[in-house]
Every structure is written in structure tokens, then in C-alpha cells.
């Protein structure tokens, strides 16, 4: 695949992005590409090696892929804050950027999101932006409040809520609030997360101090609510027994979606191990979903039959 560094602007901030496209034969005229936009997952960056396998498969199938760093992360400009609402703005602006490119078919744009808020953001974008014609959400968070709560024992949860309330009071009286490590004091990492090397190539470059106020936005984060209005074709990928992004979050989003939908459930694995264990089965399913639902920009088929859908279980035999 070809990789081109590109930039666009989101709410005035310069966004660093990577535009990944198929290798084109020199003697064959290039047609406008079907395009997939991706914002990284929770505390992820655009150049994470984890994403390359998906992008290689998508470009081999004739898609272009735009992945970028959210404002304040990686090589993008902007305040270093963890803000799902700002990330959604960045995603919508990324879609607009795609529509300005002559090598993109603006009627055939999809979204892929992976890992926590990455998966949740794909649902949010598809629900609010009708230019997005198909979505894949891998290991999503469905409800931010429930996600943060289930990382903690009950006494830890009550202490956390008190810390948030104290910080709100501090911010309104002094103009400043606490800075915290997002992976230690907002998210609580599982033992698997501490041990895994899946994201080791980018872990050292994520912000280690963000405003605790970010947790207020995550408490209100609600891809499940967005899914209840969603008629855009949606594939959800989960892990059975997931301790990082609960399995029932993926299932709830799938069950809530009102349009064409598919649930792919990976068994006998864990959140981070699944990326390597099942990628050779999951990746063709992702490509196939986009290939089916972005095949024709002139005809769009949706359904509001909440019973329509399919479930696929992946396991070793």
C-alpha cells in the first residue's frame, strides 16, 4: 500500500493524518476510491503498528484509509486534553476532508474504530453524519459511566466520584484543576494491559498528564444511546469475557442498532490477545462488511427491522 502524509484542520487546529491507498498499476487509470476514516482507540496514535494489518487488507481490497491523530495527540496541534466530543468533531472534519479529495468517492465513505472509545466513536460518527454509509466498531465502550464504574470496587467508585466533585469545585474557584495520568487515574488498567506489548510502539508517546475534567465527559459518553437511532449498516466485534471493554457493551450496541447489523464474537481469548489470535479471521469480515455496504454510492439500502442481524462466533477448533 502507498502511504502519504496529509494534513487537514479541525476547529482551527492542524491535524496530522496518514492517507493509505492501494498500489495502482501505471497503465490503469485510477478511479475514485471508497474510503474508510479511522480515529485511533483509547489513547492511541495514527502510526500504531496494530492498525497496519487492517489497513493493508482494506487497501488490497481497493479502499483508501485515512487515519489521524486527534487534536493534542501525536503529531497534531491542539490542547492535550482527552475529550470525546472534540474527537467526534475531528472525525466529522476528517470526513469533510475526504470529500474534498478528487481521489475519493464521497458517496462511499465508511468508519472503522477499534478499542474502547475508538470503537464507540465509530458508532457516534455513523449516528450523526449521514455521509458515513457503513461502520465497523471493534471492542467498543457503550456507556462511559458504566465503563469507568466497572473498573473499580464500590468504595473506589465513590472515592472517584468525590474526587471529581472536589475537582469541579477547585476549577470554578481557582481556574485550575488536577492533572492525572489518563491510563492510571481515569481508566484503571487490567493486569493484562500492564503486561501486554500490543501497543508498546506508541505507549511512550501518549500524554501522561491530562485534566481530571476529562472524566466528566467520559461519564456522559453514550454510544449506546446513539446506536438506538442508528440505521447505518453496523458491524460490532467483541470478545467473550472481556475485562477491558465489557462484552455486554458490544452486545448492547449490536442489539440497539436499527439498521443492517452483524455481531462477531471472539471466544477463548482476551481483549489484547484477540488482536493477534483472530486477526486473520476478523480482518476479512471487516473488509467484507465494507465491500458489501459501500459497493454502490447511488443506491443506499437501510432497514429499521430491529430483528434483522447475524451473529458469528470465532473460536479455535
PDB file of C-alpha atoms in Angstrom:
ATOM      1  CA  UNK A   1       0.000   0.000   0.000  1.00  0.00           C
ATOM      2  CA  UNK A   2       1.033   3.592  -0.552  1.00  0.00           C
ATOM      3  CA  UNK A   3       1.284   5.942   2.413  1.00  0.00           C
ATOM      4  CA  UNK A   4       1.048   9.713   2.098  1.00  0.00           C
ATOM      5  CA  UNK A   5       1.344  12.172   4.973  1.00  0.00           C
ATOM      6  CA  UNK A   6      -1.503  14.684   4.743  1.00  0.00           C
ATOM      7  CA  UNK A   7      -2.948  17.440   6.916  1.00  0.00           C
ATOM      8  CA  UNK A   8      -6.367  18.951   7.453  1.00  0.00           C
ATOM      9  CA  UNK A   9      -7.761  21.352  10.021  1.00  0.00           C
ATOM     10  CA  UNK A  10     -10.224  20.684  12.811  1.00  0.00           C
ATOM     11  CA  UNK A  11     -11.685  23.692  14.604  1.00  0.00           C
ATOM     12  CA  UNK A  12      -8.559  25.653  13.670  1.00  0.00           C
ATOM     13  CA  UNK A  13      -6.011  23.041  14.773  1.00  0.00           C
ATOM     14  CA  UNK A  14      -3.701  21.380  12.248  1.00  0.00           C
ATOM     15  CA  UNK A  15      -4.360  17.632  12.182  1.00  0.00           C
ATOM     16  CA  UNK A  16      -1.670  15.175  11.164  1.00  0.00           C
ATOM     17  CA  UNK A  17      -3.002  12.266   9.131  1.00  0.00           C
ATOM     18  CA  UNK A  18      -1.907   9.334   7.010  1.00  0.00           C
ATOM     19  CA  UNK A  19      -3.654   8.594   3.705  1.00  0.00           C
ATOM     20  CA  UNK A  20      -3.175   4.954   2.773  1.00  0.00           C
ATOM     21  CA  UNK A  21      -4.124   3.764  -0.693  1.00  0.00           C
ATOM     22  CA  UNK A  22      -3.790   0.727  -2.971  1.00  0.00           C
ATOM     23  CA  UNK A  23      -0.792   0.351  -5.223  1.00  0.00           C
ATOM     24  CA  UNK A  24      -2.098   1.376  -8.646  1.00  0.00           C
ATOM     25  CA  UNK A  25      -0.936  -0.085 -11.917  1.00  0.00           C
ATOM     26  CA  UNK A  26       0.732   2.602 -14.025  1.00  0.00           C
ATOM     27  CA  UNK A  27      -1.207   1.565 -17.128  1.00  0.00           C
ATOM     28  CA  UNK A  28      -4.621   1.528 -15.422  1.00  0.00           C
ATOM     29  CA  UNK A  29      -6.448   4.816 -14.782  1.00  0.00           C
ATOM     30  CA  UNK A  30      -7.251   5.322 -11.130  1.00  0.00           C
ATOM     31  CA  UNK A  31     -10.915   5.615 -10.206  1.00  0.00           C
ATOM     32  CA  UNK A  32     -12.132   7.464  -7.101  1.00  0.00           C
ATOM     33  CA  UNK A  33     -11.690   5.260  -4.068  1.00  0.00           C
ATOM     34  CA  UNK A  34     -14.116   4.050  -1.489  1.00  0.00           C
ATOM     35  CA  UNK A  35     -12.697   5.481   1.723  1.00  0.00           C
ATOM     36  CA  UNK A  36     -12.539   4.471   5.385  1.00  0.00           C
ATOM     37  CA  UNK A  37     -11.846   7.004   8.141  1.00  0.00           C
ATOM     38  CA  UNK A  38     -10.379   5.916  11.457  1.00  0.00           C
ATOM     39  CA  UNK A  39      -9.722   7.783  14.661  1.00  0.00           C
ATOM     40  CA  UNK A  40      -7.394   5.824  16.989  1.00  0.00           C
ATOM     41  CA  UNK A  41      -8.646   3.918  20.007  1.00  0.00           C
ATOM     42  CA  UNK A  42      -8.335   4.910  23.651  1.00  0.00           C
ATOM     43  CA  UNK A  43      -5.067   6.874  23.949  1.00  0.00           C
ATOM     44  CA  UNK A  44      -3.962   5.573  20.548  1.00  0.00           C
ATOM     45  CA  UNK A  45      -1.945   7.186  17.759  1.00  0.00           C
ATOM     46  CA  UNK A  46      -2.266   7.006  13.986  1.00  0.00           C
ATOM     47  CA  UNK A  47       1.039   5.226  13.377  1.00  0.00           C
ATOM     48  CA  UNK A  48       0.412   2.334  15.771  1.00  0.00           C
ATOM     49  CA  UNK A  49       1.625  -0.904  14.196  1.00  0.00           C
ATOM     50  CA  UNK A  50      -1.550  -2.604  15.436  1.00  0.00           C
ATOM     51  CA  UNK A  51      -3.627  -0.864  12.756  1.00  0.00           C
ATOM     52  CA  UNK A  52      -1.373  -1.688   9.789  1.00  0.00           C
ATOM     53  CA  UNK A  53      -2.757  -5.199   9.234  1.00  0.00           C
ATOM     54  CA  UNK A  54      -6.296  -3.824   8.835  1.00  0.00           C
ATOM     55  CA  UNK A  55      -5.179  -1.042   6.515  1.00  0.00           C
ATOM     56  CA  UNK A  56      -3.164  -3.394   4.330  1.00  0.00           C
ATOM     57  CA  UNK A  57      -6.205  -5.618   3.891  1.00  0.00           C
ATOM     58  CA  UNK A  58      -8.515  -2.690   3.166  1.00  0.00           C
ATOM     59  CA  UNK A  59      -6.180  -1.114   0.614  1.00  0.00           C
ATOM     60  CA  UNK A  60      -5.621  -4.513  -1.024  1.00  0.00           C
ATOM     61  CA  UNK A  61      -9.402  -4.633  -1.486  1.00  0.00           C
ATOM     62  CA  UNK A  62      -9.386  -1.241  -3.185  1.00  0.00           C
ATOM     63  CA  UNK A  63     -10.174   1.112  -0.296  1.00  0.00           C
ATOM     64  CA  UNK A  64      -8.368   4.233   0.788  1.00  0.00           C
ATOM     65  CA  UNK A  65      -7.853   4.643   4.544  1.00  0.00           C
ATOM     66  CA  UNK A  66      -7.463   7.945   6.380  1.00  0.00           C
ATOM     67  CA  UNK A  67      -6.159   7.655   9.938  1.00  0.00           C
ATOM     68  CA  UNK A  68      -5.170  10.654  12.017  1.00  0.00           C
ATOM     69  CA  UNK A  69      -4.057  11.830  15.434  1.00  0.00           C
ATOM     70  CA  UNK A  70      -6.771  13.555  17.440  1.00  0.00           C
ATOM     71  CA  UNK A  71      -6.197  17.157  18.468  1.00  0.00           C
ATOM     72  CA  UNK A  72      -3.454  17.381  21.074  1.00  0.00           C
ATOM     73  CA  UNK A  73      -2.204  13.847  20.428  1.00  0.00           C
ATOM     74  CA  UNK A  74       0.778  12.598  18.442  1.00  0.00           C
ATOM     75  CA  UNK A  75       1.734  14.993  15.660  1.00  0.00           C
ATOM     76  CA  UNK A  76      -1.491  17.011  15.688  1.00  0.00           C
ATOM     77  CA  UNK A  77      -1.777  20.509  17.087  1.00  0.00           C
ATOM     78  CA  UNK A  78      -4.127  21.497  19.889  1.00  0.00           C
ATOM     79  CA  UNK A  79      -4.548  21.337  23.627  1.00  0.00           C
ATOM     80  CA  UNK A  80      -3.582  17.975  25.118  1.00  0.00           C
ATOM     81  CA  UNK A  81      -6.960  17.059  26.513  1.00  0.00           C
ATOM     82  CA  UNK A  82      -8.942  13.855  26.472  1.00  0.00           C
ATOM     83  CA  UNK A  83     -12.285  14.932  25.014  1.00  0.00           C
ATOM     84  CA  UNK A  84     -14.695  12.528  23.282  1.00  0.00           C
ATOM     85  CA  UNK A  85     -16.757  15.458  21.971  1.00  0.00           C
ATOM     86  CA  UNK A  86     -13.659  17.036  20.404  1.00  0.00           C
ATOM     87  CA  UNK A  87     -12.709  13.657  18.944  1.00  0.00           C
ATOM     88  CA  UNK A  88     -16.130  13.404  17.317  1.00  0.00           C
ATOM     89  CA  UNK A  89     -15.611  16.880  15.817  1.00  0.00           C
ATOM     90  CA  UNK A  90     -12.236  15.721  14.494  1.00  0.00           C
ATOM     91  CA  UNK A  91     -13.840  12.663  12.912  1.00  0.00           C
ATOM     92  CA  UNK A  92     -16.534  14.740  11.225  1.00  0.00           C
ATOM     93  CA  UNK A  93     -13.895  17.129   9.915  1.00  0.00           C
ATOM     94  CA  UNK A  94     -11.894  14.141   8.659  1.00  0.00           C
ATOM     95  CA  UNK A  95     -14.943  13.023   6.666  1.00  0.00           C
ATOM     96  CA  UNK A  96     -15.259  16.519   5.229  1.00  0.00           C
ATOM     97  CA  UNK A  97     -11.585  16.421   4.274  1.00  0.00           C
ATOM     98  CA  UNK A  98     -12.179  13.148   2.419  1.00  0.00           C
ATOM     99  CA  UNK A  99     -14.972  14.783   0.417  1.00  0.00           C
ATOM    100  CA  UNK A 100     -12.509  17.434  -0.823  1.00  0.00           C
ATOM    101  CA  UNK A 101     -10.199  14.855  -2.374  1.00  0.00           C
ATOM    102  CA  UNK A 102     -10.529  14.092  -6.079  1.00  0.00           C
ATOM    103  CA  UNK A 103      -9.387  10.505  -5.493  1.00  0.00           C
ATOM    104  CA  UNK A 104     -12.282   9.728  -3.102  1.00  0.00           C
ATOM    105  CA  UNK A 105     -15.852   8.739  -3.952  1.00  0.00           C
ATOM    106  CA  UNK A 106     -17.681  10.964  -1.455  1.00  0.00           C
ATOM    107  CA  UNK A 107     -20.769   8.745  -1.652  1.00  0.00           C
ATOM    108  CA  UNK A 108     -18.882   5.691  -0.381  1.00  0.00           C
ATOM    109  CA  UNK A 109     -17.277   6.576   2.949  1.00  0.00           C
ATOM    110  CA  UNK A 110     -17.186   4.262   5.973  1.00  0.00           C
ATOM    111  CA  UNK A 111     -15.794   4.453   9.501  1.00  0.00           C
ATOM    112  CA  UNK A 112     -13.674   1.920  11.382  1.00  0.00           C
ATOM    113  CA  UNK A 113     -12.967   2.318  15.088  1.00  0.00           C
ATOM    114  CA  UNK A 114     -11.132  -0.039  17.411  1.00  0.00           C
ATOM    115  CA  UNK A 115     -10.546  -0.240  21.131  1.00  0.00           C
ATOM    116  CA  UNK A 116     -12.682   1.410  23.820  1.00  0.00           C
ATOM    117  CA  UNK A 117     -13.591   4.925  22.761  1.00  0.00           C
ATOM    118  CA  UNK A 118     -12.210   4.151  19.309  1.00  0.00           C
ATOM    119  CA  UNK A 119     -14.980   1.622  18.814  1.00  0.00           C
ATOM    120  CA  UNK A 120     -17.545   3.870  20.489  1.00  0.00           C
ATOM    121  CA  UNK A 121     -16.576   6.869  18.374  1.00  0.00           C
ATOM    122  CA  UNK A 122     -17.294   4.907  15.196  1.00  0.00           C
ATOM    123  CA  UNK A 123     -20.883   4.403  16.379  1.00  0.00           C
ATOM    124  CA  UNK A 124     -21.240   8.075  17.354  1.00  0.00           C
ATOM    125  CA  UNK A 125     -19.939   9.263  13.975  1.00  0.00           C
ATOM    126  CA  UNK A 126     -22.197   6.941  11.997  1.00  0.00           C
ATOM    127  CA  UNK A 127     -25.193   8.123  14.030  1.00  0.00           C
ATOM    128  CA  UNK A 128     -24.653  11.854  13.440  1.00  0.00           C
ATOM    129  CA  UNK A 129     -23.073  12.015   9.985  1.00  0.00           C
ATOM    130  CA  UNK A 130     -25.198  10.762   7.103  1.00  0.00           C
ATOM    131  CA  UNK A 131     -22.180  10.896   4.781  1.00  0.00           C
ATOM    132  CA  UNK A 132     -20.925   7.767   6.552  1.00  0.00           C
ATOM    133  CA  UNK A 133     -22.560   4.806   4.815  1.00  0.00           C
ATOM    134  CA  UNK A 134     -21.146   1.876   6.832  1.00  0.00           C
ATOM    135  CA  UNK A 135     -19.453   1.366  10.202  1.00  0.00           C
ATOM    136  CA  UNK A 136     -17.319  -1.214  11.995  1.00  0.00           C
ATOM    137  CA  UNK A 137     -16.922  -0.912  15.765  1.00  0.00           C
ATOM    138  CA  UNK A 138     -14.335  -3.194  17.349  1.00  0.00           C
ATOM    139  CA  UNK A 139     -14.260  -3.696  21.152  1.00  0.00           C
ATOM    140  CA  UNK A 140     -16.365  -0.612  21.875  1.00  0.00           C
ATOM    141  CA  UNK A 141     -17.360   1.211  25.028  1.00  0.00           C
ATOM    142  CA  UNK A 142     -21.164   1.586  25.029  1.00  0.00           C
ATOM    143  CA  UNK A 143     -21.576   3.779  28.111  1.00  0.00           C
ATOM    144  CA  UNK A 144     -18.733   5.722  29.697  1.00  0.00           C
ATOM    145  CA  UNK A 145     -20.184   5.855  33.195  1.00  0.00           C
ATOM    146  CA  UNK A 146     -20.678   2.101  33.359  1.00  0.00           C
ATOM    147  CA  UNK A 147     -17.208   1.539  31.877  1.00  0.00           C
ATOM    148  CA  UNK A 148     -15.443   3.656  34.495  1.00  0.00           C
ATOM    149  CA  UNK A 149     -17.564   2.227  37.315  1.00  0.00           C
ATOM    150  CA  UNK A 150     -16.828  -1.394  36.491  1.00  0.00           C
ATOM    151  CA  UNK A 151     -13.068  -0.789  36.659  1.00  0.00           C
ATOM    152  CA  UNK A 152     -13.430  -0.021  40.363  1.00  0.00           C
ATOM    153  CA  UNK A 153     -14.738  -1.592  43.539  1.00  0.00           C
ATOM    154  CA  UNK A 154     -17.700   0.255  45.025  1.00  0.00           C
ATOM    155  CA  UNK A 155     -15.643   2.160  47.585  1.00  0.00           C
ATOM    156  CA  UNK A 156     -13.141   3.115  44.884  1.00  0.00           C
ATOM    157  CA  UNK A 157     -16.012   4.317  42.685  1.00  0.00           C
ATOM    158  CA  UNK A 158     -17.427   6.504  45.461  1.00  0.00           C
ATOM    159  CA  UNK A 159     -13.956   7.911  46.136  1.00  0.00           C
ATOM    160  CA  UNK A 160     -13.559   8.622  42.428  1.00  0.00           C
ATOM    161  CA  UNK A 161     -16.880  10.475  42.246  1.00  0.00           C
ATOM    162  CA  UNK A 162     -15.883  12.544  45.290  1.00  0.00           C
ATOM    163  CA  UNK A 163     -12.542  13.389  43.652  1.00  0.00           C
ATOM    164  CA  UNK A 164     -14.400  14.573  40.551  1.00  0.00           C
ATOM    165  CA  UNK A 165     -16.719  16.741  42.635  1.00  0.00           C
ATOM    166  CA  UNK A 166     -13.771  18.222  44.555  1.00  0.00           C
ATOM    167  CA  UNK A 167     -12.020  18.967  41.277  1.00  0.00           C
ATOM    168  CA  UNK A 168     -15.073  20.736  39.861  1.00  0.00           C
ATOM    169  CA  UNK A 169     -15.166  22.968  42.923  1.00  0.00           C
ATOM    170  CA  UNK A 170     -11.450  23.671  42.603  1.00  0.00           C
ATOM    171  CA  UNK A 171     -11.775  24.600  38.939  1.00  0.00           C
ATOM    172  CA  UNK A 172     -14.585  27.099  39.491  1.00  0.00           C
ATOM    173  CA  UNK A 173     -12.878  28.793  42.447  1.00  0.00           C
ATOM    174  CA  UNK A 174      -9.257  28.842  41.243  1.00  0.00           C
ATOM    175  CA  UNK A 175      -9.458  28.288  37.479  1.00  0.00           C
ATOM    176  CA  UNK A 176      -7.238  25.222  37.752  1.00  0.00           C
ATOM    177  CA  UNK A 177      -7.891  21.555  38.318  1.00  0.00           C
ATOM    178  CA  UNK A 178      -5.918  18.394  38.917  1.00  0.00           C
ATOM    179  CA  UNK A 179      -3.775  16.773  36.256  1.00  0.00           C
ATOM    180  CA  UNK A 180      -3.868  12.984  36.248  1.00  0.00           C
ATOM    181  CA  UNK A 181      -2.443  10.084  34.269  1.00  0.00           C
ATOM    182  CA  UNK A 182      -5.280   9.000  31.935  1.00  0.00           C
ATOM    183  CA  UNK A 183      -4.347   5.322  31.987  1.00  0.00           C
ATOM    184  CA  UNK A 184      -3.875   5.109  35.747  1.00  0.00           C
ATOM    185  CA  UNK A 185      -6.343   7.558  37.288  1.00  0.00           C
ATOM    186  CA  UNK A 186      -9.207   7.763  34.779  1.00  0.00           C
ATOM    187  CA  UNK A 187      -9.010   4.335  33.235  1.00  0.00           C
ATOM    188  CA  UNK A 188      -7.776   1.632  35.615  1.00  0.00           C
ATOM    189  CA  UNK A 189      -5.591  -0.795  33.642  1.00  0.00           C
ATOM    190  CA  UNK A 190      -6.145  -4.520  33.972  1.00  0.00           C
ATOM    191  CA  UNK A 191      -3.180  -6.815  34.714  1.00  0.00           C
ATOM    192  CA  UNK A 192      -3.290  -7.827  31.044  1.00  0.00           C
ATOM    193  CA  UNK A 193      -2.972  -4.185  29.959  1.00  0.00           C
ATOM    194  CA  UNK A 194       0.093  -3.715  32.154  1.00  0.00           C
ATOM    195  CA  UNK A 195       1.707  -6.819  30.686  1.00  0.00           C
ATOM    196  CA  UNK A 196       0.793  -6.523  27.006  1.00  0.00           C
ATOM    197  CA  UNK A 197       3.163  -5.220  24.354  1.00  0.00           C
ATOM    198  CA  UNK A 198       0.427  -4.816  21.693  1.00  0.00           C
ATOM    199  CA  UNK A 199       0.668  -1.021  21.865  1.00  0.00           C
ATOM    200  CA  UNK A 200       4.262  -0.736  23.061  1.00  0.00           C
ATOM    201  CA  UNK A 201       5.341   1.168  19.951  1.00  0.00           C
ATOM    202  CA  UNK A 202       3.158   4.177  20.848  1.00  0.00           C
ATOM    203  CA  UNK A 203       2.693   3.911  24.625  1.00  0.00           C
ATOM    204  CA  UNK A 204       5.665   6.159  25.379  1.00  0.00           C
ATOM    205  CA  UNK A 205       4.210   8.996  23.270  1.00  0.00           C
ATOM    206  CA  UNK A 206       0.758   9.374  24.788  1.00  0.00           C
ATOM    207  CA  UNK A 207       0.078  12.246  27.209  1.00  0.00           C
ATOM    208  CA  UNK A 208       0.805  11.275  30.797  1.00  0.00           C
ATOM    209  CA  UNK A 209      -0.997  14.247  32.338  1.00  0.00           C
ATOM    210  CA  UNK A 210      -4.497  15.364  31.351  1.00  0.00           C
ATOM    211  CA  UNK A 211      -7.146  17.321  33.191  1.00  0.00           C
ATOM    212  CA  UNK A 212      -9.282  15.247  35.518  1.00  0.00           C
ATOM    213  CA  UNK A 213     -12.176  17.170  33.958  1.00  0.00           C
ATOM    214  CA  UNK A 214     -11.880  14.712  31.058  1.00  0.00           C
ATOM    215  CA  UNK A 215     -13.599  12.154  33.254  1.00  0.00           C
ATOM    216  CA  UNK A 216     -16.758  14.279  33.293  1.00  0.00           C
ATOM    217  CA  UNK A 217     -17.029  13.916  29.518  1.00  0.00           C
ATOM    218  CA  UNK A 218     -16.444  10.186  29.701  1.00  0.00           C
ATOM    219  CA  UNK A 219     -19.193   9.844  32.288  1.00  0.00           C
ATOM    220  CA  UNK A 220     -21.575  11.301  29.688  1.00  0.00           C
ATOM    221  CA  UNK A 221     -20.167   9.233  26.805  1.00  0.00           C
ATOM    222  CA  UNK A 222     -23.060   7.246  25.331  1.00  0.00           C
ATOM    223  CA  UNK A 223     -22.561   5.338  22.056  1.00  0.00           C
ATOM    224  CA  UNK A 224     -25.371   3.010  23.157  1.00  0.00           C
ATOM    225  CA  UNK A 225     -27.827   5.902  23.054  1.00  0.00           C
ATOM    226  CA  UNK A 226     -26.568   6.776  19.575  1.00  0.00           C
ATOM    227  CA  UNK A 227     -26.969   3.155  18.444  1.00  0.00           C
ATOM    228  CA  UNK A 228     -30.672   3.294  19.245  1.00  0.00           C
ATOM    229  CA  UNK A 229     -31.128   5.801  16.413  1.00  0.00           C
ATOM    230  CA  UNK A 230     -28.659   4.197  14.009  1.00  0.00           C
ATOM    231  CA  UNK A 231     -29.858   2.866  10.661  1.00  0.00           C
ATOM    232  CA  UNK A 232     -26.396   2.887   9.048  1.00  0.00           C
ATOM    233  CA  UNK A 233     -25.081  -0.669   8.489  1.00  0.00           C
ATOM    234  CA  UNK A 234     -23.036  -1.606  11.574  1.00  0.00           C
ATOM    235  CA  UNK A 235     -20.739  -4.496  12.371  1.00  0.00           C
ATOM    236  CA  UNK A 236     -19.699  -4.890  16.014  1.00  0.00           C
ATOM    237  CA  UNK A 237     -16.723  -7.002  17.078  1.00  0.00           C
ATOM    238  CA  UNK A 238     -16.438  -8.174  20.684  1.00  0.00           C
ATOM    239  CA  UNK A 239     -14.507 -10.557  22.905  1.00  0.00           C
ATOM    240  CA  UNK A 240     -16.339 -13.017  25.115  1.00  0.00           C
ATOM    241  CA  UNK A 241     -15.384 -12.421  28.752  1.00  0.00           C
ATOM    242  CA  UNK A 242     -13.638  -9.105  28.016  1.00  0.00           C
ATOM    243  CA  UNK A 243     -12.260  -7.468  31.182  1.00  0.00           C
ATOM    244  CA  UNK A 244     -11.259  -4.206  29.435  1.00  0.00           C
ATOM    245  CA  UNK A 245     -14.286  -3.264  27.345  1.00  0.00           C
ATOM    246  CA  UNK A 246     -17.114  -5.399  28.741  1.00  0.00           C
ATOM    247  CA  UNK A 247     -18.619  -7.947  26.381  1.00  0.00           C
ATOM    248  CA  UNK A 248     -22.146  -6.757  27.120  1.00  0.00           C
ATOM    249  CA  UNK A 249     -21.218  -3.296  25.813  1.00  0.00           C
ATOM    250  CA  UNK A 250     -20.576  -4.735  22.353  1.00  0.00           C
ATOM    251  CA  UNK A 251     -23.716  -6.864  22.538  1.00  0.00           C
ATOM    252  CA  UNK A 252     -25.861  -3.928  23.691  1.00  0.00           C
ATOM    253  CA  UNK A 253     -24.719  -1.734  20.795  1.00  0.00           C
ATOM    254  CA  UNK A 254     -25.427  -4.538  18.335  1.00  0.00           C
ATOM    255  CA  UNK A 255     -28.879  -5.202  19.772  1.00  0.00           C
ATOM    256  CA  UNK A 256     -29.771  -1.491  19.814  1.00  0.00           C
ATOM    257  CA  UNK A 257     -28.835  -0.792  16.190  1.00  0.00           C
ATOM    258  CA  UNK A 258     -31.855  -0.399  13.910  1.00  0.00           C
ATOM    259  CA  UNK A 259     -30.228  -0.994  10.532  1.00  0.00           C
ATOM    260  CA  UNK A 260     -28.348  -3.891   8.923  1.00  0.00           C
ATOM    261  CA  UNK A 261     -26.067  -5.309  11.591  1.00  0.00           C
ATOM    262  CA  UNK A 262     -23.675  -8.103  12.408  1.00  0.00           C
ATOM    263  CA  UNK A 263     -22.026  -9.190  15.649  1.00  0.00           C
ATOM    264  CA  UNK A 264     -18.679 -11.018  15.577  1.00  0.00           C
ATOM    265  CA  UNK A 265     -17.763 -12.531  18.949  1.00  0.00           C
ATOM    266  CA  UNK A 266     -14.240 -13.843  19.613  1.00  0.00           C
ATOM    267  CA  UNK A 267     -14.093 -16.704  22.118  1.00  0.00           C
ATOM    268  CA  UNK A 268     -11.408 -18.343  24.248  1.00  0.00           C
ATOM    269  CA  UNK A 269      -9.216 -15.251  24.263  1.00  0.00           C
ATOM    270  CA  UNK A 270      -8.798 -11.884  25.991  1.00  0.00           C
ATOM    271  CA  UNK A 271      -9.090  -8.227  24.983  1.00  0.00           C
ATOM    272  CA  UNK A 272      -5.482  -7.703  23.897  1.00  0.00           C
ATOM    273  CA  UNK A 273      -4.667 -11.280  22.893  1.00  0.00           C
ATOM    274  CA  UNK A 274      -7.579 -11.293  20.435  1.00  0.00           C
ATOM    275  CA  UNK A 275      -5.847  -8.778  18.171  1.00  0.00           C
ATOM    276  CA  UNK A 276      -3.190 -11.351  17.304  1.00  0.00           C
ATOM    277  CA  UNK A 277      -5.194 -14.548  17.783  1.00  0.00           C
ATOM    278  CA  UNK A 278      -8.092 -13.790  15.462  1.00  0.00           C
ATOM    279  CA  UNK A 279      -6.964 -11.035  13.125  1.00  0.00           C
ATOM    280  CA  UNK A 280      -6.764 -13.414  10.163  1.00  0.00           C
ATOM    281  CA  UNK A 281     -10.477 -14.208  10.649  1.00  0.00           C
ATOM    282  CA  UNK A 282     -11.703 -10.790  11.775  1.00  0.00           C
ATOM    283  CA  UNK A 283      -9.967  -8.748   9.089  1.00  0.00           C
ATOM    284  CA  UNK A 284     -11.705 -10.428   6.112  1.00  0.00           C
ATOM    285  CA  UNK A 285     -15.018  -9.891   7.914  1.00  0.00           C
ATOM    286  CA  UNK A 286     -14.269  -6.170   8.225  1.00  0.00           C
ATOM    287  CA  UNK A 287     -13.298  -5.912   4.571  1.00  0.00           C
ATOM    288  CA  UNK A 288     -16.357  -7.890   3.533  1.00  0.00           C
ATOM    289  CA  UNK A 289     -18.695  -5.646   5.513  1.00  0.00           C
ATOM    290  CA  UNK A 290     -17.383  -2.511   3.867  1.00  0.00           C
ATOM    291  CA  UNK A 291     -17.275  -4.195   0.477  1.00  0.00           C
ATOM    292  CA  UNK A 292     -20.951  -5.099   0.779  1.00  0.00           C
ATOM    293  CA  UNK A 293     -22.255  -1.805   2.131  1.00  0.00           C
ATOM    294  CA  UNK A 294     -20.046   0.585   0.176  1.00  0.00           C
ATOM    295  CA  UNK A 295     -20.460  -1.193  -3.137  1.00  0.00           C
ATOM    296  CA  UNK A 296     -22.752   1.390  -4.727  1.00  0.00           C
ATOM    297  CA  UNK A 297     -22.914   5.082  -3.881  1.00  0.00           C
ATOM    298  CA  UNK A 298     -26.048   5.600  -5.954  1.00  0.00           C
ATOM    299  CA  UNK A 299     -28.287   3.153  -4.073  1.00  0.00           C
ATOM    300  CA  UNK A 300     -28.441   3.128  -0.258  1.00  0.00           C
ATOM    301  CA  UNK A 301     -30.329   0.318   1.492  1.00  0.00           C
ATOM    302  CA  UNK A 302     -31.299   0.601   5.153  1.00  0.00           C
ATOM    303  CA  UNK A 303     -33.808  -1.143   7.380  1.00  0.00           C
ATOM    304  CA  UNK A 304     -35.494  -0.385  10.677  1.00  0.00           C
ATOM    305  CA  UNK A 305     -36.202  -4.040  11.457  1.00  0.00           C
ATOM    306  CA  UNK A 306     -34.589  -4.431  14.868  1.00  0.00           C
ATOM    307  CA  UNK A 307     -34.637  -8.216  14.469  1.00  0.00           C
ATOM    308  CA  UNK A 308     -32.514  -8.181  11.311  1.00  0.00           C
ATOM    309  CA  UNK A 309     -28.945  -9.186  12.020  1.00  0.00           C
ATOM    310  CA  UNK A 310     -26.458 -12.014  12.307  1.00  0.00           C
ATOM    311  CA  UNK A 311     -24.069 -13.285  14.967  1.00  0.00           C
ATOM    312  CA  UNK A 312     -20.755 -15.011  14.246  1.00  0.00           C
ATOM    313  CA  UNK A 313     -18.634 -16.735  16.908  1.00  0.00           C
ATOM    314  CA  UNK A 314     -14.911 -17.185  16.316  1.00  0.00           C
ATOM    315  CA  UNK A 315     -13.068 -19.917  18.190  1.00  0.00           C
ATOM    316  CA  UNK A 316     -10.257 -22.395  17.713  1.00  0.00           C
ATOM    317  CA  UNK A 317     -11.240 -25.919  16.750  1.00  0.00           C
TER     318      UNK A 317
END
